[in-house]
Amino acid sequence: MDYKDLQVFLSLCSCLHLGKASVQLHMSPSTLSRRLARMEEEAGAQLLTRDTTPLQLTAAGERFRQHAEQTLLSWQELRTALSTEVSDLSGRLTLYCSVTASYSFLADLLSRFRERYPLVDLRIHTGDAAESIPRALSGEADVVIAARPEQLPQELTFKAIAASPLLFIAPRAPGAVSALTRSDIDWSAVPMVLSETGLARTRVNRWFESRGITPHIYAQVTGNEAIVSMVALGVGAGVVPELVLRNSPMAGRVRVLNVQPELEPFSIGLCAPTQRLHEPLLQALWKTAVI
């Protein structure tokens, strides 16, 4: 069980409703339910009763809630204490990531890195997520924040820092896409807004192919952020990583569809050339990117 699980559980405790918590966490109710079941299995006890509205904490759940709060507080105190260690390491690092990754991970990572290594000059470049791995391979960036590709080039090493489910999303406005109003969705009739290339497109293509469905592609875009905006306008359904939806200003205008089976989630992390990981600057950043 990791710190993210504890944060998810505390969100559930604050909402006491799977649906509301899933919206707050930008994950499907089924994903949240399975995550709770996994936590209960690891804890060896039922933590929440699901047959009441609102949900209720069991006695074990209340003890687990206190444990989660204390653990996360201790973790934050440790991070604060470690950040006071200042190094005289100097030099320059170039980091590349998508705009979404800069919102989701960069601020926290750089805050800790700058506190420990104030003399290091960090050059940050942002752009299309699909460019991350190529930039690491070409040497245009010393390190990138990226989703782990299905086949990681052997020249690169990847360090996971977070997971992001891939979500099917639809307009929140009722009846905006008529094909989505049926209880049994005919996916061949749903206009889809998808990324033009990249890992998300590969996985959604595989999802359709495994079901013998030829998708109705309404639009293909570069970058995931535009997918949320187009879906919010009511032109169709889309597929985006959870972290993109979480940081989108249009998140309140779309809803997450409960689609089974779910798409394989992204593993997000740092990626850099393996042969350079011995370099002090890269080692410093690698150690700062705690899971």
PDB file of C-alpha atoms in Angstrom:
ATOM      1  CA  MET A   1       0.000   0.000   0.000  1.00  0.00           C
ATOM      2  CA  ASP A   2       1.437   3.368  -0.993  1.00  0.00           C
ATOM      3  CA  TYR A   3       0.896   6.996  -0.015  1.00  0.00           C
ATOM      4  CA  LYS A   4      -1.485   7.516  -2.939  1.00  0.00           C
ATOM      5  CA  ASP A   5      -3.749   4.783  -1.539  1.00  0.00           C
ATOM      6  CA  LEU A   6      -3.841   6.541   1.814  1.00  0.00           C
ATOM      7  CA  GLN A   7      -4.749   9.838   0.142  1.00  0.00           C
ATOM      8  CA  VAL A   8      -7.511   8.096  -1.836  1.00  0.00           C
ATOM      9  CA  PHE A   9      -8.892   6.570   1.365  1.00  0.00           C
ATOM     10  CA  LEU A  10      -8.966   9.949   3.111  1.00  0.00           C
ATOM     11  CA  SER A  11     -10.857  11.401   0.139  1.00  0.00           C
ATOM     12  CA  LEU A  12     -13.390   8.584   0.492  1.00  0.00           C
ATOM     13  CA  CYS A  13     -13.697   9.336   4.195  1.00  0.00           C
ATOM     14  CA  SER A  14     -14.411  12.995   3.472  1.00  0.00           C
ATOM     15  CA  CYS A  15     -17.116  12.194   0.866  1.00  0.00           C
ATOM     16  CA  LEU A  16     -18.509   8.882   2.171  1.00  0.00           C
ATOM     17  CA  HIS A  17     -19.887   8.332  -1.315  1.00  0.00           C
ATOM     18  CA  LEU A  18     -18.190   6.340  -4.094  1.00  0.00           C
ATOM     19  CA  GLY A  19     -19.686   8.446  -6.871  1.00  0.00           C
ATOM     20  CA  LYS A  20     -18.750  11.801  -5.355  1.00  0.00           C
ATOM     21  CA  ALA A  21     -15.275  10.603  -4.409  1.00  0.00           C
ATOM     22  CA  SER A  22     -14.687   9.211  -7.907  1.00  0.00           C
ATOM     23  CA  VAL A  23     -15.533  12.613  -9.408  1.00  0.00           C
ATOM     24  CA  GLN A  24     -13.239  14.360  -6.920  1.00  0.00           C
ATOM     25  CA  LEU A  25     -10.409  11.935  -7.684  1.00  0.00           C
ATOM     26  CA  HIS A  26     -11.126  11.842 -11.432  1.00  0.00           C
ATOM     27  CA  MET A  27     -11.344   8.057 -11.603  1.00  0.00           C
ATOM     28  CA  SER A  28     -14.227   5.762 -12.437  1.00  0.00           C
ATOM     29  CA  PRO A  29     -16.358   4.380  -9.568  1.00  0.00           C
ATOM     30  CA  SER A  30     -15.331   0.829 -10.518  1.00  0.00           C
ATOM     31  CA  THR A  31     -11.633   1.752 -10.304  1.00  0.00           C
ATOM     32  CA  LEU A  32     -12.199   3.381  -6.927  1.00  0.00           C
ATOM     33  CA  SER A  33     -14.194   0.400  -5.674  1.00  0.00           C
ATOM     34  CA  ARG A  34     -11.438  -2.021  -6.696  1.00  0.00           C
ATOM     35  CA  ARG A  35      -8.806   0.192  -5.096  1.00  0.00           C
ATOM     36  CA  LEU A  36     -10.777   0.187  -1.839  1.00  0.00           C
ATOM     37  CA  ALA A  37     -11.177  -3.599  -2.037  1.00  0.00           C
ATOM     38  CA  ARG A  38      -7.411  -3.958  -2.493  1.00  0.00           C
ATOM     39  CA  MET A  39      -6.769  -1.752   0.541  1.00  0.00           C
ATOM     40  CA  GLU A  40      -9.191  -3.834   2.603  1.00  0.00           C
ATOM     41  CA  GLU A  41      -7.470  -7.021   1.464  1.00  0.00           C
ATOM     42  CA  GLU A  42      -4.073  -5.656   2.467  1.00  0.00           C
ATOM     43  CA  ALA A  43      -5.439  -4.347   5.795  1.00  0.00           C
ATOM     44  CA  GLY A  44      -7.201  -7.644   6.475  1.00  0.00           C
ATOM     45  CA  ALA A  45     -10.485  -6.004   7.469  1.00  0.00           C
ATOM     46  CA  GLN A  46     -13.537  -4.238   6.013  1.00  0.00           C
ATOM     47  CA  LEU A  47     -12.959  -0.492   6.200  1.00  0.00           C
ATOM     48  CA  LEU A  48     -16.245   0.892   4.821  1.00  0.00           C
ATOM     49  CA  THR A  49     -19.765  -0.506   4.681  1.00  0.00           C
ATOM     50  CA  ARG A  50     -21.134  -0.172   1.154  1.00  0.00           C
ATOM     51  CA  ASP A  51     -24.806  -1.016   1.783  1.00  0.00           C
ATOM     52  CA  THR A  52     -25.648   2.369   3.299  1.00  0.00           C
ATOM     53  CA  THR A  53     -25.890   5.907   1.920  1.00  0.00           C
ATOM     54  CA  PRO A  54     -23.745   7.653   2.915  1.00  0.00           C
ATOM     55  CA  LEU A  55     -21.038   5.021   3.367  1.00  0.00           C
ATOM     56  CA  GLN A  56     -20.015   4.325   6.942  1.00  0.00           C
ATOM     57  CA  LEU A  57     -16.599   3.738   8.447  1.00  0.00           C
ATOM     58  CA  THR A  58     -16.265   0.482  10.338  1.00  0.00           C
ATOM     59  CA  ALA A  59     -14.317   0.392  13.590  1.00  0.00           C
ATOM     60  CA  ALA A  60     -11.345  -0.916  11.595  1.00  0.00           C
ATOM     61  CA  GLY A  61     -11.917   1.832   9.037  1.00  0.00           C
ATOM     62  CA  GLU A  62     -11.734   4.530  11.694  1.00  0.00           C
ATOM     63  CA  ARG A  63      -8.436   3.133  12.958  1.00  0.00           C
ATOM     64  CA  PHE A  64      -7.178   2.957   9.379  1.00  0.00           C
ATOM     65  CA  ARG A  65      -8.246   6.580   8.802  1.00  0.00           C
ATOM     66  CA  GLN A  66      -6.209   7.683  11.824  1.00  0.00           C
ATOM     67  CA  HIS A  67      -3.257   5.629  10.586  1.00  0.00           C
ATOM     68  CA  ALA A  68      -3.534   7.228   7.123  1.00  0.00           C
ATOM     69  CA  GLU A  69      -3.594  10.751   8.559  1.00  0.00           C
ATOM     70  CA  GLN A  70      -0.628  10.078  10.865  1.00  0.00           C
ATOM     71  CA  THR A  71       1.388   8.353   8.134  1.00  0.00           C
ATOM     72  CA  LEU A  72       0.891  11.153   5.616  1.00  0.00           C
ATOM     73  CA  LEU A  73       1.700  13.757   8.251  1.00  0.00           C
ATOM     74  CA  SER A  74       4.913  11.917   9.189  1.00  0.00           C
ATOM     75  CA  TRP A  75       5.816  11.612   5.510  1.00  0.00           C
ATOM     76  CA  GLN A  76       5.346  15.339   4.970  1.00  0.00           C
ATOM     77  CA  GLU A  77       7.443  16.119   8.046  1.00  0.00           C
ATOM     78  CA  LEU A  78      10.212  13.835   6.753  1.00  0.00           C
ATOM     79  CA  ARG A  79      10.163  15.488   3.337  1.00  0.00           C
ATOM     80  CA  THR A  80      10.363  18.891   4.977  1.00  0.00           C
ATOM     81  CA  ALA A  81      13.305  17.796   7.136  1.00  0.00           C
ATOM     82  CA  LEU A  82      15.173  16.291   4.172  1.00  0.00           C
ATOM     83  CA  SER A  83      14.628  19.400   2.089  1.00  0.00           C
ATOM     84  CA  THR A  84      16.689  21.406   4.562  1.00  0.00           C
ATOM     85  CA  GLU A  85      19.827  19.563   3.445  1.00  0.00           C
ATOM     86  CA  VAL A  86      21.474  21.998   1.021  1.00  0.00           C
ATOM     87  CA  SER A  87      24.130  20.815  -1.431  1.00  0.00           C
ATOM     88  CA  ASP A  88      26.833  22.824  -3.213  1.00  0.00           C
ATOM     89  CA  LEU A  89      26.311  20.721  -6.364  1.00  0.00           C
ATOM     90  CA  SER A  90      26.223  22.982  -9.433  1.00  0.00           C
ATOM     91  CA  GLY A  91      25.743  22.689 -13.181  1.00  0.00           C
ATOM     92  CA  ARG A  92      22.887  22.604 -15.681  1.00  0.00           C
ATOM     93  CA  LEU A  93      20.079  20.111 -16.369  1.00  0.00           C
ATOM     94  CA  THR A  94      17.542  20.257 -19.193  1.00  0.00           C
ATOM     95  CA  LEU A  95      14.181  18.661 -18.443  1.00  0.00           C
ATOM     96  CA  TYR A  96      11.341  18.123 -20.917  1.00  0.00           C
ATOM     97  CA  CYS A  97       7.701  17.314 -20.124  1.00  0.00           C
ATOM     98  CA  SER A  98       4.157  17.977 -21.278  1.00  0.00           C
ATOM     99  CA  VAL A  99       2.236  20.989 -19.960  1.00  0.00           C
ATOM    100  CA  THR A 100      -0.001  18.622 -17.988  1.00  0.00           C
ATOM    101  CA  ALA A 101       2.990  16.915 -16.400  1.00  0.00           C
ATOM    102  CA  SER A 102       4.342  20.329 -15.423  1.00  0.00           C
ATOM    103  CA  TYR A 103       1.104  20.998 -13.518  1.00  0.00           C
ATOM    104  CA  SER A 104       0.910  17.552 -11.944  1.00  0.00           C
ATOM    105  CA  PHE A 105       4.478  16.699 -10.967  1.00  0.00           C
ATOM    106  CA  LEU A 106       6.933  19.425 -11.811  1.00  0.00           C
ATOM    107  CA  ALA A 107       6.064  21.982  -9.136  1.00  0.00           C
ATOM    108  CA  ASP A 108       6.514  19.532  -6.272  1.00  0.00           C
ATOM    109  CA  LEU A 109       9.617  17.900  -7.764  1.00  0.00           C
ATOM    110  CA  LEU A 110      11.353  21.183  -8.545  1.00  0.00           C
ATOM    111  CA  SER A 111      10.435  22.714  -5.218  1.00  0.00           C
ATOM    112  CA  ARG A 112      12.265  19.934  -3.399  1.00  0.00           C
ATOM    113  CA  PHE A 113      15.134  19.883  -5.888  1.00  0.00           C
ATOM    114  CA  ARG A 114      15.716  23.651  -5.693  1.00  0.00           C
ATOM    115  CA  GLU A 115      15.738  23.555  -1.896  1.00  0.00           C
ATOM    116  CA  ARG A 116      18.446  20.885  -1.876  1.00  0.00           C
ATOM    117  CA  TYR A 117      20.435  21.997  -4.935  1.00  0.00           C
ATOM    118  CA  PRO A 118      20.024  25.778  -5.291  1.00  0.00           C
ATOM    119  CA  LEU A 119      23.133  26.148  -7.468  1.00  0.00           C
ATOM    120  CA  VAL A 120      21.877  23.831 -10.231  1.00  0.00           C
ATOM    121  CA  ASP A 121      20.527  25.658 -13.284  1.00  0.00           C
ATOM    122  CA  LEU A 122      17.372  23.878 -14.467  1.00  0.00           C
ATOM    123  CA  ARG A 123      16.162  24.472 -18.016  1.00  0.00           C
ATOM    124  CA  ILE A 124      12.532  23.384 -18.448  1.00  0.00           C
ATOM    125  CA  HIS A 125      10.960  22.780 -21.854  1.00  0.00           C
ATOM    126  CA  THR A 126       7.300  21.806 -22.335  1.00  0.00           C
ATOM    127  CA  GLY A 127       5.428  20.440 -25.328  1.00  0.00           C
ATOM    128  CA  ASP A 128       3.622  17.407 -26.698  1.00  0.00           C
ATOM    129  CA  ALA A 129       3.872  14.363 -24.416  1.00  0.00           C
ATOM    130  CA  ALA A 130       4.601  12.171 -27.452  1.00  0.00           C
ATOM    131  CA  GLU A 131       7.923  14.019 -27.875  1.00  0.00           C
ATOM    132  CA  SER A 132       9.242  13.086 -24.419  1.00  0.00           C
ATOM    133  CA  ILE A 133      10.876   9.724 -25.149  1.00  0.00           C
ATOM    134  CA  PRO A 134      12.350  10.856 -28.507  1.00  0.00           C
ATOM    135  CA  ARG A 135      13.947  13.836 -26.762  1.00  0.00           C
ATOM    136  CA  ALA A 136      15.520  11.584 -24.143  1.00  0.00           C
ATOM    137  CA  LEU A 137      16.898   9.354 -26.909  1.00  0.00           C
ATOM    138  CA  SER A 138      18.232  12.221 -29.016  1.00  0.00           C
ATOM    139  CA  GLY A 139      19.893  14.023 -26.113  1.00  0.00           C
ATOM    140  CA  GLU A 140      17.795  17.165 -26.581  1.00  0.00           C
ATOM    141  CA  ALA A 141      16.831  16.741 -22.916  1.00  0.00           C
ATOM    142  CA  ASP A 142      18.926  15.316 -20.086  1.00  0.00           C
ATOM    143  CA  VAL A 143      15.810  13.869 -18.469  1.00  0.00           C
ATOM    144  CA  VAL A 144      12.104  13.782 -19.311  1.00  0.00           C
ATOM    145  CA  ILE A 145       8.871  13.222 -17.446  1.00  0.00           C
ATOM    146  CA  ALA A 146       6.886  10.748 -19.520  1.00  0.00           C
ATOM    147  CA  ALA A 147       4.492   7.842 -19.596  1.00  0.00           C
ATOM    148  CA  ARG A 148       6.422   4.584 -19.760  1.00  0.00           C
ATOM    149  CA  PRO A 149       6.140   3.210 -23.307  1.00  0.00           C
ATOM    150  CA  GLU A 150       5.094  -0.396 -23.791  1.00  0.00           C
ATOM    151  CA  GLN A 151       8.562  -1.115 -25.177  1.00  0.00           C
ATOM    152  CA  LEU A 152      11.120   1.016 -23.329  1.00  0.00           C
ATOM    153  CA  PRO A 153      14.230   1.535 -25.465  1.00  0.00           C
ATOM    154  CA  GLN A 154      17.135  -0.374 -23.911  1.00  0.00           C
ATOM    155  CA  GLU A 155      19.221   2.807 -23.890  1.00  0.00           C
ATOM    156  CA  LEU A 156      16.848   4.400 -21.359  1.00  0.00           C
ATOM    157  CA  THR A 157      16.044   3.851 -17.691  1.00  0.00           C
ATOM    158  CA  PHE A 158      12.624   4.679 -16.262  1.00  0.00           C
ATOM    159  CA  LYS A 159      11.688   5.530 -12.670  1.00  0.00           C
ATOM    160  CA  ALA A 160       7.967   5.471 -11.897  1.00  0.00           C
ATOM    161  CA  ILE A 161       6.594   8.274  -9.723  1.00  0.00           C
ATOM    162  CA  ALA A 162       2.830   7.928 -10.261  1.00  0.00           C
ATOM    163  CA  ALA A 163       0.105   5.996 -12.064  1.00  0.00           C
ATOM    164  CA  SER A 164      -2.643   7.571 -14.160  1.00  0.00           C
ATOM    165  CA  PRO A 165      -5.672   5.570 -15.343  1.00  0.00           C
ATOM    166  CA  LEU A 166      -6.904   6.072 -18.906  1.00  0.00           C
ATOM    167  CA  LEU A 167     -10.504   7.277 -18.813  1.00  0.00           C
ATOM    168  CA  PHE A 168     -13.347   7.346 -21.302  1.00  0.00           C
ATOM    169  CA  ILE A 169     -15.020  10.752 -20.970  1.00  0.00           C
ATOM    170  CA  ALA A 170     -18.259  12.196 -22.353  1.00  0.00           C
ATOM    171  CA  PRO A 171     -20.007  15.588 -22.290  1.00  0.00           C
ATOM    172  CA  ARG A 172     -21.805  16.289 -19.027  1.00  0.00           C
ATOM    173  CA  ALA A 173     -24.726  17.954 -20.842  1.00  0.00           C
ATOM    174  CA  PRO A 174     -27.630  15.441 -21.092  1.00  0.00           C
ATOM    175  CA  GLY A 175     -28.161  14.072 -24.580  1.00  0.00           C
ATOM    176  CA  ALA A 176     -25.184  15.902 -26.066  1.00  0.00           C
ATOM    177  CA  VAL A 177     -24.115  12.685 -27.807  1.00  0.00           C
ATOM    178  CA  SER A 178     -27.209  10.603 -28.538  1.00  0.00           C
ATOM    179  CA  ALA A 179     -25.273   7.335 -28.929  1.00  0.00           C
ATOM    180  CA  LEU A 180     -24.180   7.618 -25.283  1.00  0.00           C
ATOM    181  CA  THR A 181     -27.722   7.823 -23.886  1.00  0.00           C
ATOM    182  CA  ARG A 182     -28.291   4.072 -24.308  1.00  0.00           C
ATOM    183  CA  SER A 183     -27.575   1.731 -21.407  1.00  0.00           C
ATOM    184  CA  ASP A 184     -25.796  -0.600 -23.871  1.00  0.00           C
ATOM    185  CA  ILE A 185     -23.543   1.775 -25.812  1.00  0.00           C
ATOM    186  CA  ASP A 186     -22.994   1.051 -29.502  1.00  0.00           C
ATOM    187  CA  TRP A 187     -19.403   2.255 -29.658  1.00  0.00           C
ATOM    188  CA  SER A 188     -19.306   2.109 -33.451  1.00  0.00           C
ATOM    189  CA  ALA A 189     -21.857   4.951 -33.475  1.00  0.00           C
ATOM    190  CA  VAL A 190     -20.107   7.163 -30.909  1.00  0.00           C
ATOM    191  CA  PRO A 191     -18.086  10.024 -32.442  1.00  0.00           C
ATOM    192  CA  MET A 192     -14.637   9.776 -30.880  1.00  0.00           C
ATOM    193  CA  VAL A 193     -12.054  12.488 -30.239  1.00  0.00           C
ATOM    194  CA  LEU A 194      -8.673  10.791 -29.888  1.00  0.00           C
ATOM    195  CA  SER A 195      -5.003  11.678 -29.774  1.00  0.00           C
ATOM    196  CA  GLU A 196      -3.381  11.426 -33.174  1.00  0.00           C
ATOM    197  CA  THR A 197      -0.471   9.314 -31.948  1.00  0.00           C
ATOM    198  CA  GLY A 198       1.051   8.108 -28.706  1.00  0.00           C
ATOM    199  CA  LEU A 199       0.473   5.554 -25.986  1.00  0.00           C
ATOM    200  CA  ALA A 200      -3.159   6.485 -25.301  1.00  0.00           C
ATOM    201  CA  ARG A 201      -4.049   6.080 -28.976  1.00  0.00           C
ATOM    202  CA  THR A 202      -2.288   2.704 -29.116  1.00  0.00           C
ATOM    203  CA  ARG A 203      -4.231   1.413 -26.128  1.00  0.00           C
ATOM    204  CA  VAL A 204      -7.633   2.678 -27.237  1.00  0.00           C
ATOM    205  CA  ASN A 205      -7.034   1.258 -30.724  1.00  0.00           C
ATOM    206  CA  ARG A 206      -6.295  -2.112 -29.144  1.00  0.00           C
ATOM    207  CA  TRP A 207      -9.445  -1.827 -26.999  1.00  0.00           C
ATOM    208  CA  PHE A 208     -11.622  -1.321 -30.087  1.00  0.00           C
ATOM    209  CA  GLU A 209      -9.833  -3.999 -32.131  1.00  0.00           C
ATOM    210  CA  SER A 210     -10.212  -6.632 -29.408  1.00  0.00           C
ATOM    211  CA  ARG A 211     -13.988  -6.095 -29.581  1.00  0.00           C
ATOM    212  CA  GLY A 212     -14.198  -6.084 -33.337  1.00  0.00           C
ATOM    213  CA  ILE A 213     -15.341  -2.442 -33.361  1.00  0.00           C
ATOM    214  CA  THR A 214     -14.482   0.081 -36.041  1.00  0.00           C
ATOM    215  CA  PRO A 215     -14.596   3.408 -34.178  1.00  0.00           C
ATOM    216  CA  HIS A 216     -16.202   6.512 -35.631  1.00  0.00           C
ATOM    217  CA  ILE A 217     -13.293   8.983 -35.446  1.00  0.00           C
ATOM    218  CA  TYR A 218     -14.679  12.519 -35.353  1.00  0.00           C
ATOM    219  CA  ALA A 219     -11.361  14.262 -34.676  1.00  0.00           C
ATOM    220  CA  GLN A 220      -7.701  13.496 -34.052  1.00  0.00           C
ATOM    221  CA  VAL A 221      -5.658  15.980 -32.062  1.00  0.00           C
ATOM    222  CA  THR A 222      -2.077  16.524 -30.981  1.00  0.00           C
ATOM    223  CA  GLY A 223      -1.904  16.480 -27.187  1.00  0.00           C
ATOM    224  CA  ASN A 224      -4.479  15.201 -24.727  1.00  0.00           C
ATOM    225  CA  GLU A 225      -5.552  18.567 -23.317  1.00  0.00           C
ATOM    226  CA  ALA A 226      -7.540  19.458 -26.447  1.00  0.00           C
ATOM    227  CA  ILE A 227      -9.530  16.219 -26.160  1.00  0.00           C
ATOM    228  CA  VAL A 228     -11.148  17.368 -22.911  1.00  0.00           C
ATOM    229  CA  SER A 229     -12.075  20.724 -24.460  1.00  0.00           C
ATOM    230  CA  MET A 230     -13.663  19.142 -27.539  1.00  0.00           C
ATOM    231  CA  VAL A 231     -15.603  16.597 -25.495  1.00  0.00           C
ATOM    232  CA  ALA A 232     -16.824  19.397 -23.207  1.00  0.00           C
ATOM    233  CA  LEU A 233     -18.207  21.136 -26.313  1.00  0.00           C
ATOM    234  CA  GLY A 234     -20.355  18.063 -26.956  1.00  0.00           C
ATOM    235  CA  VAL A 235     -18.798  16.792 -30.181  1.00  0.00           C
ATOM    236  CA  GLY A 236     -18.224  13.258 -28.927  1.00  0.00           C
ATOM    237  CA  ALA A 237     -16.503  11.009 -26.402  1.00  0.00           C
ATOM    238  CA  GLY A 238     -12.778  10.828 -25.764  1.00  0.00           C
ATOM    239  CA  VAL A 239     -10.029   8.966 -23.961  1.00  0.00           C
ATOM    240  CA  VAL A 240      -7.543  10.839 -21.764  1.00  0.00           C
ATOM    241  CA  PRO A 241      -5.192  10.089 -18.867  1.00  0.00           C
ATOM    242  CA  GLU A 242      -6.682  10.886 -15.469  1.00  0.00           C
ATOM    243  CA  LEU A 243      -3.981  13.474 -14.724  1.00  0.00           C
ATOM    244  CA  VAL A 244      -4.954  15.417 -17.874  1.00  0.00           C
ATOM    245  CA  LEU A 245      -8.584  15.548 -16.769  1.00  0.00           C
ATOM    246  CA  ARG A 246      -7.618  16.476 -13.212  1.00  0.00           C
ATOM    247  CA  ASN A 247      -5.760  19.567 -14.410  1.00  0.00           C
ATOM    248  CA  SER A 248      -8.135  20.633 -17.166  1.00  0.00           C
ATOM    249  CA  PRO A 249     -10.175  23.830 -16.691  1.00  0.00           C
ATOM    250  CA  MET A 250     -12.957  22.003 -18.575  1.00  0.00           C
ATOM    251  CA  ALA A 251     -13.105  19.050 -16.161  1.00  0.00           C
ATOM    252  CA  GLY A 252     -16.442  20.180 -14.707  1.00  0.00           C
ATOM    253  CA  ARG A 253     -18.079  19.971 -18.126  1.00  0.00           C
ATOM    254  CA  VAL A 254     -17.306  16.306 -18.779  1.00  0.00           C
ATOM    255  CA  ARG A 255     -18.104  13.058 -16.989  1.00  0.00           C
ATOM    256  CA  VAL A 256     -16.171   9.819 -16.639  1.00  0.00           C
ATOM    257  CA  LEU A 257     -17.821   6.799 -18.264  1.00  0.00           C
ATOM    258  CA  ASN A 258     -17.811   3.462 -16.466  1.00  0.00           C
ATOM    259  CA  VAL A 259     -16.406   1.372 -19.316  1.00  0.00           C
ATOM    260  CA  GLN A 260     -15.396  -2.262 -18.909  1.00  0.00           C
ATOM    261  CA  PRO A 261     -12.836  -3.613 -19.274  1.00  0.00           C
ATOM    262  CA  GLU A 262     -10.824  -0.566 -18.321  1.00  0.00           C
ATOM    263  CA  LEU A 263      -7.830   0.543 -20.334  1.00  0.00           C
ATOM    264  CA  GLU A 264      -4.383  -0.170 -18.962  1.00  0.00           C
ATOM    265  CA  PRO A 265      -3.241   2.831 -16.882  1.00  0.00           C
ATOM    266  CA  PHE A 266      -0.205   4.956 -17.599  1.00  0.00           C
ATOM    267  CA  SER A 267       2.917   4.703 -15.458  1.00  0.00           C
ATOM    268  CA  ILE A 268       4.357   8.222 -15.211  1.00  0.00           C
ATOM    269  CA  GLY A 269       7.942   8.859 -14.236  1.00  0.00           C
ATOM    270  CA  LEU A 270      11.420  10.125 -15.022  1.00  0.00           C
ATOM    271  CA  CYS A 271      13.277   8.770 -18.042  1.00  0.00           C
ATOM    272  CA  ALA A 272      16.933   9.331 -18.879  1.00  0.00           C
ATOM    273  CA  PRO A 273      19.788   7.663 -20.769  1.00  0.00           C
ATOM    274  CA  THR A 274      21.046   4.706 -18.736  1.00  0.00           C
ATOM    275  CA  GLN A 275      24.711   5.417 -19.427  1.00  0.00           C
ATOM    276  CA  ARG A 276      24.378   8.903 -17.901  1.00  0.00           C
ATOM    277  CA  LEU A 277      22.707   7.966 -14.610  1.00  0.00           C
ATOM    278  CA  HIS A 278      26.061   7.977 -12.837  1.00  0.00           C
ATOM    279  CA  GLU A 279      26.347  11.735 -13.424  1.00  0.00           C
ATOM    280  CA  PRO A 280      25.931  13.687 -10.158  1.00  0.00           C
ATOM    281  CA  LEU A 281      23.204  16.025 -11.468  1.00  0.00           C
ATOM    282  CA  LEU A 282      21.042  13.212 -12.787  1.00  0.00           C
ATOM    283  CA  GLN A 283      21.616  11.183  -9.624  1.00  0.00           C
ATOM    284  CA  ALA A 284      20.474  14.156  -7.555  1.00  0.00           C
ATOM    285  CA  LEU A 285      17.259  14.581  -9.533  1.00  0.00           C
ATOM    286  CA  TRP A 286      16.648  10.822  -9.540  1.00  0.00           C
ATOM    287  CA  LYS A 287      16.897  10.675  -5.744  1.00  0.00           C
ATOM    288  CA  THR A 288      14.654  13.723  -5.332  1.00  0.00           C
ATOM    289  CA  ALA A 289      11.849  12.095  -7.344  1.00  0.00           C
ATOM    290  CA  VAL A 290      10.506   9.994  -4.499  1.00  0.00           C
ATOM    291  CA  ILE A 291       7.536   7.697  -5.106  1.00  0.00           C
TER     292      ILE A 291
END
